[in-house]
Coordinates of C-alpha atoms in Angstrom, one line a residue:
X1 CA -85.4 -83.4 -76.8
X2 CA -83.1 -81.0 -74.9
X3 CA -86.2 -79.1 -73.6
X4 CA -87.8 -82.2 -72.3
X5 CA -84.3 -82.6 -70.2
X6 CA -84.6 -78.9 -69.3
X7 CA -88.0 -79.4 -67.5
X8 CA -87.2 -82.3 -65.8
X9 CA -84.6 -80.6 -63.9
X10 CA -86.2 -77.7 -63.1
X11 CA -89.3 -79.7 -62.0
X12 CA -86.3 -81.6 -59.8
X13 CA -84.9 -78.6 -58.5
X14 CA -88.3 -77.3 -57.8
X15 CA -89.1 -80.3 -55.8
X16 CA -86.1 -80.3 -53.6
X17 CA -86.7 -76.7 -52.5
X18 CA -90.4 -77.4 -51.9
X19 CA -89.3 -80.5 -49.7
X20 CA -86.8 -78.5 -47.7
X21 CA -89.6 -75.9 -46.9
X22 CA -91.4 -78.9 -45.6
X23 CA -88.5 -79.9 -43.2
X24 CA -86.5 -78.8 -40.1
X25 CA -83.1 -77.2 -41.3
X26 CA -80.4 -76.5 -38.2
X27 CA -77.4 -74.0 -39.1
X28 CA -74.1 -72.6 -37.3
X29 CA -72.9 -69.9 -39.6
X30 CA -69.6 -69.7 -38.4
X31 CA -67.7 -73.0 -38.3
X32 CA -65.0 -72.3 -36.0
X33 CA -64.4 -70.0 -32.9
X34 CA -61.4 -69.1 -31.6
X35 CA -61.4 -67.9 -28.0
X36 CA -58.2 -67.2 -25.1
X37 CA -58.6 -69.1 -22.0
X38 CA -60.6 -67.6 -19.6
X39 CA -62.4 -65.2 -22.2
X40 CA -66.1 -65.8 -23.0
X41 CA -67.2 -67.1 -26.4
X42 CA -71.0 -66.7 -27.6
X43 CA -72.1 -69.5 -30.4
X44 CA -75.4 -68.7 -32.1
X45 CA -77.4 -71.3 -33.9
X46 CA -80.2 -70.8 -36.6
X47 CA -83.4 -73.1 -37.4
X48 CA -86.1 -73.4 -39.6
X49 CA -89.1 -75.2 -39.0
X50 CA -91.4 -76.9 -41.4
X51 CA -94.5 -75.3 -39.3
X52 CA -94.9 -71.6 -38.9
X53 CA -96.6 -72.0 -35.5
X54 CA -95.2 -75.1 -33.2
X55 CA -96.2 -76.1 -29.3
X56 CA -93.2 -77.2 -28.2
X57 CA -89.6 -76.7 -29.3
X58 CA -86.8 -78.6 -27.6
X59 CA -83.1 -77.1 -28.3
X60 CA -80.1 -78.8 -26.7
X61 CA -76.7 -78.1 -26.3
X62 CA -74.1 -80.3 -26.1
X63 CA -70.1 -81.1 -26.4
X64 CA -69.1 -84.2 -28.3
X65 CA -66.6 -86.7 -26.5
X66 CA -62.9 -85.6 -26.7
X67 CA -60.5 -88.6 -26.2
X68 CA -57.9 -86.4 -24.2
X69 CA -60.3 -86.0 -21.3
X70 CA -61.3 -89.8 -21.7
X71 CA -65.1 -88.6 -21.4
X72 CA -68.3 -89.2 -22.9
X73 CA -69.2 -85.6 -24.2
X74 CA -70.5 -82.6 -22.1
X75 CA -74.3 -81.8 -22.0
X76 CA -74.5 -77.8 -21.5
X77 CA -78.4 -77.2 -21.3
X78 CA -82.0 -77.6 -22.9
X79 CA -84.5 -74.6 -23.6
X80 CA -88.0 -75.9 -23.5
X81 CA -90.4 -73.4 -25.9
X82 CA -93.5 -74.3 -24.0
X83 CA -93.1 -72.3 -20.7
X84 CA -89.5 -70.9 -21.6
X85 CA -87.7 -72.9 -19.2
X86 CA -84.0 -73.7 -19.5
X87 CA -82.4 -76.4 -17.8
X88 CA -78.6 -75.9 -17.3
X89 CA -76.5 -78.7 -16.3
X90 CA -75.4 -78.9 -12.4
X91 CA -71.7 -78.4 -13.6
X92 CA -72.0 -75.0 -15.6
X93 CA -74.3 -73.4 -13.3
X94 CA -73.1 -69.8 -13.3
X95 CA -71.0 -70.5 -16.4
X96 CA -73.5 -71.5 -18.9
X97 CA -76.2 -69.3 -20.3
X98 CA -78.9 -70.6 -23.1
X99 CA -81.0 -67.7 -24.9
X100 CA -84.0 -69.0 -27.6
X101 CA -86.0 -66.5 -29.4
X102 CA -88.6 -68.9 -31.3
X103 CA -90.2 -66.0 -33.0
X104 CA -86.7 -65.1 -34.9
X105 CA -85.7 -68.9 -35.1
X106 CA -82.4 -68.2 -33.0
X107 CA -80.8 -69.8 -30.0
X108 CA -77.5 -68.7 -28.3
X109 CA -74.7 -70.4 -25.8
X110 CA -73.0 -68.3 -23.9
X111 CA -70.1 -70.1 -22.2
X112 CA -67.9 -68.0 -19.8
X113 CA -64.2 -68.3 -18.6
X114 CA -63.9 -71.2 -21.1
X115 CA -61.1 -74.3 -20.3
X116 CA -59.5 -76.5 -22.5
X117 CA -62.4 -78.9 -21.3
X118 CA -64.6 -77.3 -23.8
X119 CA -62.3 -77.2 -26.8
X120 CA -64.3 -79.6 -29.1
X121 CA -66.9 -79.5 -31.3
X122 CA -70.0 -77.9 -29.9
X123 CA -73.4 -79.1 -31.2
X124 CA -76.5 -77.6 -31.0
X125 CA -79.9 -80.0 -31.4
X126 CA -83.7 -78.8 -32.1
X127 CA -86.4 -81.0 -31.2
X128 CA -90.2 -80.4 -32.5
X129 CA -92.8 -82.9 -32.4
X130 CA -94.2 -84.0 -35.5
X131 CA -91.2 -82.2 -37.5
X132 CA -88.1 -85.0 -37.1
X133 CA -87.5 -84.5 -41.0
X134 CA -84.4 -83.1 -42.7
X135 CA -81.4 -81.7 -40.7
X136 CA -82.0 -81.5 -36.9
X137 CA -78.7 -80.7 -35.6
X138 CA -75.5 -78.7 -36.6
X139 CA -71.9 -78.3 -34.8
X140 CA -69.0 -75.8 -35.0
X141 CA -65.7 -76.3 -33.3
X142 CA -64.5 -74.3 -30.5
X143 CA -60.6 -73.6 -30.3
X144 CA -59.3 -72.6 -26.8
X145 CA -55.9 -71.0 -27.3
X146 CA -53.5 -71.5 -24.9
X147 CA -50.1 -69.9 -24.7
X148 CA -47.1 -72.8 -24.3
X149 CA -45.9 -72.9 -21.0
X150 CA -42.2 -72.5 -20.2
X151 CA -41.0 -76.1 -22.1
X152 CA -38.3 -78.2 -20.1
X153 CA -34.9 -79.0 -21.4
X154 CA -33.4 -82.4 -20.8
X155 CA -30.4 -84.5 -21.7
X156 CA -31.0 -87.9 -22.5
X157 CA -27.7 -90.0 -22.5
X158 CA -24.2 -90.3 -21.5
X159 CA -22.1 -86.9 -22.2
X160 CA -19.0 -88.5 -22.6
X161 CA -16.6 -88.8 -25.8
X162 CA -18.1 -91.2 -28.7
X163 CA -21.4 -91.2 -27.2
X164 CA -25.0 -90.2 -29.0
X165 CA -27.0 -87.7 -27.2
X166 CA -30.9 -86.4 -27.1
X167 CA -31.6 -83.3 -26.0
X168 CA -35.8 -82.9 -25.1
X169 CA -37.7 -80.1 -25.1
X170 CA -41.6 -80.2 -24.2
X171 CA -44.1 -77.7 -22.9
X172 CA -46.7 -79.1 -20.5
X173 CA -49.8 -77.2 -21.9
X174 CA -50.2 -75.3 -25.2
X175 CA -52.9 -74.7 -27.7
X176 CA -52.7 -75.6 -30.6
X177 CA -50.1 -78.1 -30.3
X178 CA -46.6 -75.6 -29.9
X179 CA -44.0 -76.1 -32.5
X180 CA -40.1 -76.9 -31.3
X181 CA -36.8 -75.4 -32.5
X182 CA -33.6 -75.9 -31.4
X183 CA -30.4 -73.3 -31.5
X184 CA -26.5 -73.9 -30.7
X185 CA -23.9 -71.7 -29.3
X186 CA -20.4 -72.3 -28.9
X187 CA -18.3 -71.8 -25.5
X188 CA -17.7 -67.8 -27.0
X189 CA -21.8 -67.7 -27.1
X190 CA -21.4 -67.5 -30.9
X191 CA -24.4 -69.4 -33.1
X192 CA -23.4 -72.3 -35.0
X193 CA -24.9 -74.9 -37.2
X194 CA -25.4 -78.5 -35.9
X195 CA -23.1 -81.4 -36.7
X196 CA -23.4 -83.4 -39.7
X197 CA -26.0 -86.4 -39.2
X198 CA -28.1 -84.0 -36.7
X199 CA -31.8 -85.0 -36.3
X200 CA -34.5 -82.7 -34.6
X201 CA -38.2 -83.7 -34.7
X202 CA -41.0 -82.9 -32.2
X203 CA -38.7 -81.1 -30.1
X204 CA -36.0 -84.1 -29.8
X205 CA -32.6 -83.3 -30.9
X206 CA -30.4 -86.2 -31.6
X207 CA -26.5 -85.6 -31.7
X208 CA -24.2 -88.6 -32.7
X209 CA -20.6 -89.2 -31.7
X210 CA -20.4 -86.3 -29.7
X211 CA -17.0 -84.8 -28.9
X212 CA -15.3 -81.5 -27.2
X213 CA -16.8 -79.6 -30.1
X214 CA -20.3 -80.7 -29.3
X215 CA -20.0 -78.6 -25.8
X216 CA -21.6 -75.1 -25.7
X217 CA -25.3 -73.8 -25.0
X218 CA -28.4 -75.1 -26.6
X219 CA -32.1 -72.8 -26.5
X220 CA -35.1 -74.5 -27.3
X221 CA -38.1 -72.4 -28.3
X222 CA -41.8 -73.3 -28.2
X223 CA -44.0 -71.7 -30.4
X224 CA -47.7 -71.5 -31.1
X225 CA -50.3 -68.8 -32.3
X226 CA -50.4 -66.8 -29.1
X227 CA -46.7 -66.7 -28.3
X228 CA -43.3 -68.5 -27.6
X229 CA -41.1 -69.7 -24.2
X230 CA -37.8 -70.7 -24.4
X231 CA -35.8 -72.8 -22.5
X232 CA -32.0 -73.5 -22.1
X233 CA -29.2 -75.9 -21.1
X234 CA -25.3 -76.3 -21.1
X235 CA -23.9 -79.6 -22.7
X236 CA -20.4 -80.5 -21.3
X237 CA -19.3 -83.0 -23.2
X238 CA -16.1 -85.0 -21.1
X239 CA -13.5 -87.7 -21.7
X240 CA -15.0 -91.2 -20.6
X241 CA -14.0 -92.9 -17.1
X242 CA -11.6 -95.6 -18.5
X243 CA -10.0 -93.2 -20.9
X244 CA -9.1 -91.1 -17.9
X245 CA -7.9 -93.9 -15.8
X246 CA -5.7 -95.3 -18.6
X247 CA -3.9 -91.6 -19.2
X248 CA -3.6 -91.2 -15.7
X249 CA -1.9 -95.0 -15.7
X250 CA 0.3 -93.9 -18.7
X251 CA 1.1 -91.1 -17.2
X252 CA 1.9 -92.3 -13.3
X253 CA 4.4 -94.9 -15.6
X254 CA 6.0 -92.1 -17.4
X255 CA 6.8 -90.2 -14.2
X256 CA 8.0 -93.5 -12.1
X257 CA 10.4 -94.6 -15.3
X258 CA 11.7 -91.0 -15.4
X259 CA 12.2 -90.6 -11.5
X260 CA 13.9 -94.4 -11.8
X261 CA 16.6 -93.0 -14.3
X262 CA 17.0 -90.1 -12.7
X263 CA 18.1 -91.9 -9.4
X264 CA 20.5 -94.4 -11.4
X265 CA 22.3 -91.1 -13.0
X266 CA 22.3 -89.7 -9.7
X267 CA 24.0 -93.1 -8.1
X268 CA 26.7 -93.2 -11.2
X269 CA 27.5 -89.3 -10.8
X270 CA 28.1 -90.2 -7.1
X271 CA 30.3 -93.1 -7.8
X272 CA 32.1 -91.2 -10.3
X273 CA 32.8 -87.8 -8.1
X274 CA 33.8 -89.7 -4.9
X275 CA 37.2 -89.0 -4.1
X276 CA 40.5 -91.2 -4.2
X277 CA 41.5 -92.4 -0.5
X278 CA 45.2 -91.2 -0.9
X279 CA 44.1 -88.0 -1.9
X280 CA 44.3 -86.7 1.6
X281 CA 47.3 -88.8 2.5
X282 CA 50.9 -87.4 2.7
X283 CA 53.0 -87.1 -0.4
X284 CA 55.4 -89.1 -1.5
X285 CA 59.1 -88.4 0.0
X286 CA 62.4 -89.6 -1.7
X287 CA 65.6 -90.3 0.7
X288 CA 68.7 -90.3 -0.3
X289 CA 71.8 -91.3 1.6
X290 CA 73.3 -88.6 3.4
X291 CA 75.4 -88.2 6.6
X292 CA 74.5 -89.0 10.4
X293 CA 75.0 -85.3 10.9
X294 CA 72.4 -84.3 8.0
X295 CA 69.9 -86.4 9.6
X296 CA 70.2 -85.3 12.6
X297 CA 69.8 -81.8 11.7
X298 CA 66.6 -82.5 9.7
X299 CA 63.7 -81.1 11.8
X300 CA 61.1 -84.0 11.9
X301 CA 58.7 -81.3 13.2
X302 CA 58.9 -79.7 9.8
X303 CA 58.3 -83.0 7.9
X304 CA 55.1 -83.7 9.8
X305 CA 53.7 -80.5 9.8
X306 CA 54.1 -80.3 5.9
X307 CA 52.8 -83.7 5.7
X308 CA 49.3 -82.1 7.7
X309 CA 49.0 -78.9 6.3
X310 CA 49.6 -79.4 2.8
X311 CA 48.0 -76.0 2.2
X312 CA 50.4 -73.5 3.5
X313 CA 50.7 -70.9 1.4
X314 CA 54.1 -69.8 -0.6
X315 CA 55.1 -66.8 1.6
X316 CA 55.1 -69.3 4.8
X317 CA 57.3 -71.7 2.7
X318 CA 59.9 -68.8 1.6
X319 CA 60.3 -67.8 5.2
X320 CA 60.8 -71.3 6.5
X321 CA 63.0 -71.8 3.9
X322 CA 64.9 -68.5 4.4
X323 CA 65.3 -69.2 8.6
X324 CA 66.6 -72.8 7.9
X325 CA 69.2 -71.8 5.7
X326 CA 70.5 -68.8 8.0
X327 CA 70.7 -71.4 10.6
X328 CA 72.6 -73.5 8.6
X329 CA 75.0 -71.2 7.7
X330 CA 75.4 -70.1 11.3
X331 CA 76.3 -73.4 11.7
X332 CA 78.9 -73.8 9.0
X333 CA 80.6 -70.9 9.9
X334 CA 80.6 -72.3 13.2
X335 CA 82.6 -75.2 11.8
X336 CA 84.5 -73.4 9.8
X337 CA 86.1 -71.6 12.6
X338 CA 86.9 -74.6 14.6
X339 CA 87.8 -76.5 11.9
X340 CA 89.9 -74.6 9.4
X341 CA 92.6 -77.0 9.2
X342 CA 90.3 -79.7 8.5
X343 CA 90.0 -78.5 4.6
X344 CA 88.8 -82.1 3.5
X345 CA 85.8 -82.2 6.0
X346 CA 84.8 -78.9 4.8
X347 CA 84.7 -80.0 1.2
X348 CA 82.5 -83.0 2.6
X349 CA 79.9 -80.7 4.7
X350 CA 78.9 -78.2 1.5
X351 CA 78.5 -81.6 -0.4
X352 CA 76.1 -82.4 2.3
X353 CA 74.5 -79.0 2.3
X354 CA 74.1 -79.0 -1.1
X355 CA 72.3 -82.3 -1.0
X356 CA 70.3 -81.1 1.7
X357 CA 69.3 -77.9 -0.4
X358 CA 68.2 -80.1 -3.3
X359 CA 66.2 -82.0 -1.3
X360 CA 64.0 -79.6 0.3
X361 CA 63.7 -78.3 -3.2
X362 CA 62.0 -81.6 -4.1
X363 CA 59.6 -81.4 -0.6
X364 CA 58.5 -78.2 -1.5
X365 CA 58.0 -79.2 -5.4
X366 CA 56.0 -82.2 -3.4
X367 CA 54.1 -79.6 -1.4
X368 CA 53.0 -77.5 -4.1
X369 CA 52.0 -80.8 -6.4
X370 CA 50.0 -81.8 -3.0
X371 CA 48.3 -78.3 -3.1
X372 CA 47.4 -78.6 -6.7
X373 CA 45.4 -81.8 -5.9
X374 CA 43.6 -80.2 -3.0
X375 CA 42.6 -77.4 -5.1
X376 CA 41.2 -80.0 -7.8
X377 CA 39.3 -81.7 -5.0
X378 CA 37.9 -78.8 -3.9
X379 CA 36.9 -77.8 -7.2
X380 CA 35.0 -80.9 -7.8
X381 CA 33.1 -80.6 -4.1
X382 CA 32.0 -77.2 -5.6
X383 CA 31.0 -79.0 -8.6
X384 CA 28.9 -81.6 -7.0
X385 CA 27.0 -79.4 -4.7
X386 CA 26.0 -77.6 -7.9
X387 CA 24.8 -80.3 -9.3
X388 CA 23.1 -81.5 -6.0
X389 CA 21.1 -78.3 -6.1
X390 CA 20.3 -78.5 -9.4
X391 CA 18.9 -82.0 -8.6
X392 CA 16.9 -80.6 -5.7
X393 CA 15.5 -77.8 -8.2
X394 CA 14.5 -80.6 -9.9
X395 CA 12.9 -82.5 -7.2
X396 CA 11.0 -79.0 -6.0
X397 CA 9.4 -79.0 -9.8
X398 CA 8.3 -82.8 -9.9
X399 CA 6.8 -82.5 -6.7
X400 CA 4.5 -78.9 -8.1
X401 CA 3.8 -81.0 -11.2
X402 CA 2.5 -83.5 -9.2
X403 CA 0.5 -81.4 -6.7
X404 CA -1.0 -79.6 -9.6
X405 CA -1.8 -82.4 -11.5
X406 CA -3.5 -84.2 -8.3
X407 CA -5.6 -80.9 -7.6
X408 CA -6.2 -80.8 -11.2
X409 CA -7.8 -84.6 -10.5
X410 CA -9.5 -83.5 -7.5
X411 CA -11.0 -80.5 -9.4
X412 CA -12.6 -82.8 -12.1
X413 CA -13.9 -85.3 -9.7
X414 CA -15.6 -82.7 -7.5
X415 CA -17.1 -81.2 -10.7
X416 CA -18.3 -84.6 -11.6
X417 CA -19.9 -85.2 -8.3
X418 CA -21.6 -82.0 -8.5
X419 CA -23.1 -83.1 -12.2
X420 CA -24.0 -86.5 -10.5
X421 CA -25.9 -84.7 -7.5
X422 CA -27.7 -81.9 -9.7
X423 CA -29.0 -84.8 -12.5
X424 CA -30.2 -87.2 -9.5
X425 CA -32.1 -83.9 -8.1
X426 CA -33.8 -83.0 -11.5
X427 CA -34.7 -86.9 -11.9
X428 CA -36.6 -86.5 -8.3
X429 CA -38.2 -83.9 -9.0
X430 CA -39.4 -85.1 -12.5
X431 CA -40.5 -88.2 -10.7
X432 CA -42.4 -86.2 -7.6
X433 CA -44.3 -84.2 -10.6
X434 CA -45.1 -87.7 -12.4
X435 CA -46.6 -88.9 -9.3
X436 CA -48.8 -85.6 -8.7
X437 CA -49.9 -85.8 -12.3
X438 CA -51.1 -89.3 -11.8
X439 CA -52.8 -88.5 -8.5
X440 CA -54.5 -85.6 -10.2
X441 CA -55.5 -87.5 -13.2
X442 CA -56.9 -90.4 -11.0
X443 CA -58.6 -87.9 -8.7
X444 CA -60.2 -86.0 -11.9
X445 CA -61.4 -89.1 -13.4
X446 CA -63.2 -90.2 -10.4
X447 CA -64.8 -86.7 -9.8
X448 CA -65.7 -86.8 -13.6
X449 CA -67.3 -90.4 -13.3
X450 CA -69.1 -89.5 -10.4
X451 CA -70.5 -86.4 -12.1
X452 CA -71.3 -88.4 -15.4
X453 CA -73.5 -90.8 -13.1
X454 CA -75.1 -88.1 -11.7
X455 CA -75.8 -86.3 -14.7
X456 CA -77.3 -89.7 -16.5
X457 CA -79.8 -90.2 -13.5
X458 CA -81.0 -86.4 -14.3
X459 CA -81.2 -87.1 -18.1
X460 CA -83.1 -90.1 -17.1
X461 CA -85.8 -88.4 -15.3
X462 CA -85.7 -85.4 -18.1
X463 CA -86.3 -88.2 -20.4
X464 CA -89.6 -89.6 -18.6
X465 CA -90.6 -86.4 -18.0
X466 CA -90.3 -85.6 -21.5
X467 CA -92.4 -88.7 -22.2
X468 CA -95.1 -87.8 -20.0
X469 CA -95.5 -84.6 -21.6
X470 CA -95.4 -86.5 -24.9
X471 CA -98.2 -88.5 -23.8
X472 CA -100.1 -85.7 -22.7
X473 CA -99.8 -84.4 -26.0
X474 CA -101.0 -87.7 -27.9
X475 CA -104.0 -87.5 -25.9
X476 CA -104.9 -84.1 -26.5
X477 CA -104.2 -84.7 -30.2
X478 CA -106.7 -87.5 -29.7
X479 CA -109.4 -85.5 -28.1
X480 CA -108.6 -82.9 -30.5
X481 CA -109.1 -85.5 -33.6
X482 CA -112.4 -87.0 -32.0
X483 CA -113.8 -83.6 -31.2
X484 CA -113.5 -82.6 -35.2
X485 CA -114.8 -86.0 -36.2
X486 CA -117.6 -85.3 -34.2
X487 CA -118.2 -82.0 -35.5
X488 CA -118.0 -83.0 -39.3
X489 CA -120.8 -86.3 -38.4

């Protein structure tokens, strides 16, 4: 039983080999071709027909449709073995070459200065009249390598405290499609790890609940098997506008409250330090009963001068006292010489002199007390001037702080305006580039459609010629059969 199974398997293998030897077989040995953009590639196709001798062999090189270019495929050209004619597509004249060797069963497609448009599957199709069984075509993948272009980095979102941001990175071209990687550096240009919950996918770096610690430098690297390219941006996270307004309001309220408090203290201090009305008035003088002579001898000019010039120094007081004492003594001696006989009158005069001296001493004490009060008033005045100077210096410091705060606010507003201007300018450039891309895409689509229509017409003409040639071949074949039948008869 096992022998019969082995025989049946051997017969099946033999039949498959024999059947394959009687069918067309087309192959491309290399499954993938990689070439840099702008260089040349040579794709080789092998075919094995059923018959060793064939009157006509048609080899066609095409490319399958590619969705990225929105087309229906590419036709490079066709080779005809009956006269060795090669029909190259008008679009690829001077760029594509087709060389075929029927005896060696080889056909080559040479593409010069390849572009991304040729980066697709290439097909080699062999057509032989009467030999349409088996594998009549083969394909290979042509990969055009392009280094990634310089990526563009952008910030999407509001760069303020508590918001979520997305940093995008994308290259306009690159084959194979580049991969993207982000790196973060702090303000000291030191590499750091990303904050928690940060996600990175397809060149988009998502940051959540940003703060001042999120500020820094971010670098994106686009890489494929050719090389890499980078872009970078600076992220400055600022407090929100509403929070700045509330902070400014609180600061302004505190400053206003402090100013009102200082004004109240200043007014209270002025009231306390205001001198009394009677401080500059004349001193209080006590009067005692004296004789009419004593009243006449008292100098009213001296009393008025003492009341007005309270600041007479002690030396002038002593000189005035000595002078008056000498005058009194002179008058006293004259009275004594003229009135020696009146002892009782002399005793009264001596008593009056003593009383006058006591009164003058009391006047001197009053004037000294007044001078002391004047000195205290001057001290208070000096202290008040010193406090006034301190208040002036405090006002100067307050005005300086206010000016610095206003200057900081102005710099912040100016920086915010510059940032908005740069953002608007980048947005305008992006819109212009998008418009140019749409115009180029529309123009390319129309151009490709016209070319496709021309190529379709050319293909229909060529198909008609091929049908005519096939009819002539059938006629000749019928003539040959008739001649053969007549020869047999």
